[in-house]
Amino acid sequence: MKAKVKRWLETGVVDLFLGYKMVMGHPLPCSFTKDDLEAVEDLVDGPARYSLEKVATHIAAIDPEIKIGMLARDCNQRALNVLYIWNQLNPDQIRAVNVNCCPSNLKPHGDCSYLEPEKPAPLKQKAGVDNTWCPGDLEQMDPPDRLSRWMNEFQKCIKCYGCRNICPVCFCKECSLEHGDLVSKGSLPPEVPIFHLVRAVHMAGRCIDCGLCEDACPVDIPLRLLYRKVNEIVKTVFDYETGFAADQSPFSVLGETVTLEPKPMRTVNLAN
């Protein structure tokens, strides 16, 4: 891997390479360049999970012609596909070194943080939402109980924006979560459940199920489960699978052309 990265930098295949290096015992994101090829010897691909593709979008926004290489786990590649579709990155400018991230302890380097999820505490089991559940588990509950559990989770939110900031596919220049008409400023917790429902709507058909939002959440809200549910709805209604192809546009459900016909407005008798 190190030899490939050095070769790419030396021959100009990429202008920089995004990976990880050990800093005081911690694997942290690092940009490797041709100017310091020896630094590539410090490149590691351990269990670190950061949104390297989000870093790439910020770099490409400043210099659209720059050629970027990066380490890519399965979730990174799904995020890249989404970013290509939404024209946030140019696939011709990106080269990825794939890192094995098979969700199985039987395979080397299968070190995703979700291989061995932590067991939820007693209170979370009793009144909250278990992070290890799937959408089907919740749907088997009585609606009032399910709503109560989600409200219990949402009211823990401290509005740190960690979920948004770490998300590889959050790229809006103006964020609805900072709009005063939707999410009031200066109050904690944010109005339940508006903050998280607004974000969940934005994640529909966009979330690549990397789980970084949940990793970043300081109060352990099961965000990954919430977004898996909205993606499940998109899959059922539109047959769209997020991130599995770089040429599968979320707008393909509209067909090649869209025809809108003007409809007369109906009068409504408010007295009735």
Coordinates of C-alpha atoms in Angstrom, one line a residue:
M1 CA 0.0 0.0 0.0
K2 CA 2.8 2.5 0.9
A3 CA 4.6 1.7 -2.3
K4 CA 1.5 2.4 -4.3
V5 CA 0.9 5.7 -2.6
K6 CA 4.4 6.8 -3.1
R7 CA 4.2 5.8 -6.8
W8 CA 1.0 7.7 -7.2
L9 CA 2.5 10.8 -5.7
E10 CA 5.8 10.5 -7.6
T11 CA 4.1 10.1 -11.0
G12 CA 1.4 12.7 -10.4
V13 CA -1.5 10.3 -10.4
V14 CA -2.6 12.2 -7.3
D15 CA -1.5 15.6 -5.9
L16 CA -2.1 14.5 -2.3
F17 CA -3.2 11.4 -0.5
L18 CA -5.6 11.3 2.5
G19 CA -4.9 8.6 5.1
Y20 CA -3.8 8.2 8.7
K21 CA -0.7 8.5 10.7
M22 CA 0.0 7.8 14.4
V23 CA 0.2 10.9 16.5
M24 CA 1.0 10.3 20.2
G25 CA -0.4 6.8 19.9
H26 CA -3.6 7.8 18.0
P27 CA -4.3 7.3 14.3
L28 CA -5.3 10.7 13.0
P29 CA -6.1 11.9 9.5
C30 CA -3.1 13.1 7.5
S31 CA -2.5 14.5 4.0
F32 CA 0.6 13.0 2.3
T33 CA 2.2 14.9 -0.6
K34 CA 5.1 14.5 -3.0
D35 CA 7.1 17.1 -1.1
D36 CA 7.6 14.7 1.7
L37 CA 7.5 11.1 0.4
E38 CA 9.3 9.8 3.4
A39 CA 6.3 10.7 5.5
V40 CA 4.3 8.0 3.6
E41 CA 6.2 5.4 5.8
D42 CA 4.0 6.6 8.6
L43 CA 0.8 5.8 6.8
V44 CA -1.4 3.4 8.7
D45 CA -4.8 1.8 7.9
G46 CA -5.8 0.5 11.4
P47 CA -9.2 0.8 13.0
A48 CA -9.4 4.6 12.6
R49 CA -12.7 5.9 11.2
Y50 CA -12.9 9.4 10.0
S51 CA -14.7 11.1 7.2
L52 CA -11.8 11.4 4.8
E53 CA -14.2 12.0 1.9
K54 CA -15.6 15.0 3.7
V55 CA -12.1 16.4 3.9
A56 CA -11.8 15.7 0.2
T57 CA -14.9 17.7 -0.6
H58 CA -13.6 20.8 1.3
I59 CA -10.2 20.5 -0.6
A60 CA -12.0 20.1 -4.0
A61 CA -14.2 23.1 -3.3
I62 CA -11.1 25.2 -3.1
D63 CA -9.3 23.6 -6.0
P64 CA -11.6 21.6 -8.3
E65 CA -8.7 20.4 -10.4
I66 CA -6.7 18.8 -7.6
K67 CA -6.3 15.1 -7.8
I68 CA -6.9 13.4 -4.5
G69 CA -6.1 9.9 -3.3
M70 CA -7.5 8.4 -0.2
L71 CA -7.9 5.2 1.9
A72 CA -11.5 3.9 1.4
R73 CA -13.3 1.4 3.5
D74 CA -16.7 0.1 2.3
C75 CA -18.5 3.0 3.9
N76 CA -16.0 5.5 2.4
Q77 CA -16.7 4.1 -1.0
R78 CA -20.4 4.4 -0.6
A79 CA -20.0 8.0 0.5
L80 CA -17.8 8.7 -2.5
N81 CA -20.6 7.3 -4.8
V82 CA -23.1 9.6 -3.2
L83 CA -20.8 12.6 -3.5
Y84 CA -20.2 11.8 -7.2
I85 CA -23.9 11.7 -7.8
W86 CA -24.5 15.0 -6.1
N87 CA -21.6 16.6 -8.0
Q88 CA -19.6 17.3 -4.8
L89 CA -16.6 15.4 -6.1
N90 CA -15.4 14.5 -9.6
P91 CA -14.8 10.7 -9.9
D92 CA -12.0 11.5 -12.5
Q93 CA -10.1 13.4 -9.8
I94 CA -10.3 10.7 -7.0
R95 CA -8.3 7.6 -6.6
A96 CA -9.0 5.2 -3.8
V97 CA -7.0 2.5 -2.1
N98 CA -9.6 0.0 -0.8
V99 CA -9.2 -1.2 2.7
N100 CA -10.8 -4.5 3.8
C101 CA -13.8 -3.7 6.0
C102 CA -15.7 -7.0 5.9
P103 CA -18.1 -7.2 8.8
S104 CA -16.8 -10.5 10.1
N105 CA -14.3 -11.4 12.7
L106 CA -13.3 -14.3 10.5
K107 CA -11.6 -12.0 8.0
P108 CA -8.4 -10.0 8.6
H109 CA -8.8 -6.3 9.1
G110 CA -12.5 -6.6 9.7
D111 CA -12.3 -4.1 12.5
C112 CA -15.4 -1.9 12.0
S113 CA -16.6 -0.5 15.3
Y114 CA -19.9 -2.2 14.8
L115 CA -18.6 -5.7 14.9
E116 CA -18.9 -5.9 18.7
P117 CA -21.5 -3.3 19.7
E118 CA -21.6 -2.3 23.4
K119 CA -24.4 -3.8 25.5
P120 CA -26.9 -1.0 26.4
A121 CA -27.3 0.0 30.0
P122 CA -30.4 -1.1 32.0
L123 CA -32.2 2.3 31.7
K124 CA -31.7 2.4 27.9
Q125 CA -33.1 -1.1 27.7
K126 CA -36.1 -0.2 29.8
A127 CA -37.0 3.3 28.4
G128 CA -34.8 4.1 25.4
V129 CA -33.9 2.6 22.0
D130 CA -31.2 -0.1 21.9
N131 CA -28.6 0.9 19.3
T132 CA -28.2 -2.7 18.3
W133 CA -31.9 -3.0 17.2
C134 CA -33.0 -3.0 13.6
P135 CA -36.0 -1.1 12.3
G136 CA -38.1 -4.2 12.4
D137 CA -37.5 -4.6 16.1
L138 CA -39.1 -1.2 16.8
E139 CA -42.0 -1.8 14.5
Q140 CA -43.1 -4.7 16.6
M141 CA -43.7 -2.4 19.6
D142 CA -46.9 -0.6 20.3
P143 CA -46.7 2.9 18.7
P144 CA -47.1 4.8 22.0
D145 CA -44.2 2.8 23.5
R146 CA -42.1 3.3 20.4
L147 CA -42.8 7.1 20.4
S148 CA -42.0 7.3 24.1
R149 CA -38.6 5.6 23.6
W150 CA -37.6 7.9 20.8
M151 CA -38.6 11.0 22.7
N152 CA -36.5 9.7 25.6
E153 CA -33.5 9.5 23.3
F154 CA -34.1 12.9 21.5
Q155 CA -34.4 14.8 24.8
K156 CA -30.8 13.9 25.6
C157 CA -29.6 16.0 22.6
I158 CA -27.2 18.9 23.5
K159 CA -27.3 20.3 20.0
C160 CA -23.5 19.9 19.5
Y161 CA -23.9 19.4 15.8
G162 CA -21.5 16.5 16.0
C163 CA -23.7 14.3 13.9
R164 CA -23.9 16.8 11.1
N165 CA -20.3 17.9 11.2
I166 CA -18.9 14.3 11.0
C167 CA -21.3 13.2 8.3
P168 CA -19.5 12.6 5.0
V169 CA -22.6 13.4 2.9
C170 CA -23.7 16.6 4.7
F171 CA -22.5 19.3 2.3
C172 CA -25.3 21.9 2.2
K173 CA -23.8 25.5 2.3
E174 CA -26.9 26.6 4.3
C175 CA -27.9 24.1 6.9
S176 CA -31.6 23.9 7.9
L177 CA -30.5 22.9 11.4
E178 CA -29.2 26.4 11.9
H179 CA -32.4 28.1 10.6
G180 CA -34.2 29.8 13.4
D181 CA -37.6 29.1 12.1
L182 CA -36.9 25.3 12.3
V183 CA -34.5 25.0 15.2
S184 CA -34.7 27.8 17.8
K185 CA -31.3 29.2 18.9
G186 CA -30.1 29.4 22.5
S187 CA -32.2 26.6 24.0
L188 CA -31.3 23.1 25.1
P189 CA -32.4 20.5 24.4
P190 CA -33.6 21.6 20.9
E191 CA -37.3 21.3 20.5
V192 CA -38.1 17.6 20.6
P193 CA -38.1 16.0 18.1
I194 CA -37.7 18.7 15.4
F195 CA -33.9 18.8 15.2
H196 CA -33.5 15.1 14.6
L197 CA -36.6 14.7 12.3
V198 CA -35.3 17.5 10.1
R199 CA -32.0 15.8 9.8
A200 CA -33.6 12.4 9.3
V201 CA -35.5 13.8 6.3
H202 CA -32.3 15.1 4.8
M203 CA -30.6 11.7 5.3
A204 CA -33.3 9.8 3.4
G205 CA -31.7 8.5 0.3
R206 CA -28.3 10.0 1.3
C207 CA -27.2 8.2 4.4
I208 CA -24.5 5.6 3.7
D209 CA -24.8 3.8 7.1
C210 CA -21.2 4.5 8.2
G211 CA -22.4 5.1 11.8
L212 CA -20.0 8.0 12.3
C213 CA -22.8 10.2 13.5
E214 CA -23.6 7.7 16.3
D215 CA -19.9 7.4 17.1
A216 CA -19.7 11.2 17.5
C217 CA -22.9 11.6 19.5
P218 CA -21.8 12.3 23.2
V219 CA -25.2 11.2 24.6
D220 CA -25.5 7.9 22.6
I221 CA -28.6 8.7 20.5
P222 CA -29.2 5.7 18.1
L223 CA -28.9 7.9 15.0
R224 CA -27.8 5.1 12.8
L225 CA -31.0 3.2 13.5
L226 CA -33.1 6.3 12.7
Y227 CA -31.4 6.8 9.3
R228 CA -31.6 3.1 8.5
K229 CA -35.3 3.5 8.8
V230 CA -35.6 6.4 6.4
N231 CA -33.3 4.7 3.9
E232 CA -35.5 1.6 4.2
I233 CA -38.5 3.7 3.2
V234 CA -36.6 5.1 0.2
K235 CA -35.7 1.6 -0.8
T236 CA -39.3 0.4 -0.5
V237 CA -40.9 3.4 -2.3
F238 CA -38.4 4.2 -4.9
D239 CA -36.2 1.1 -5.1
Y240 CA -33.1 3.3 -4.6
E241 CA -30.1 1.9 -2.7
T242 CA -27.9 4.7 -1.3
G243 CA -24.2 4.6 -2.3
F244 CA -24.1 1.3 -4.1
A245 CA -23.4 2.8 -7.5
A246 CA -21.9 6.1 -8.7
D247 CA -24.3 6.3 -11.6
Q248 CA -27.6 5.6 -9.9
S249 CA -29.1 9.0 -9.4
P250 CA -31.7 9.5 -6.7
F251 CA -33.7 11.5 -9.3
S252 CA -33.9 8.5 -11.7
V253 CA -37.3 7.7 -10.2
L254 CA -38.6 10.8 -12.0
G255 CA -37.7 9.3 -15.5
E256 CA -36.0 11.0 -18.3
T257 CA -38.4 13.9 -18.5
V258 CA -40.8 15.4 -16.0
T259 CA -44.2 16.8 -17.1
L260 CA -46.1 19.0 -14.8
E261 CA -49.7 19.8 -15.5
P262 CA -51.4 22.8 -14.0
K263 CA -54.3 21.8 -11.8
P264 CA -57.2 24.1 -10.7
M265 CA -57.3 25.1 -7.1
R266 CA -60.1 23.6 -5.1
T267 CA -62.3 25.9 -3.0
V268 CA -62.6 24.9 0.6
N269 CA -65.7 25.6 2.7
L270 CA -64.2 26.5 6.1
A271 CA -67.7 26.6 7.6
N272 CA -67.9 22.8 7.2

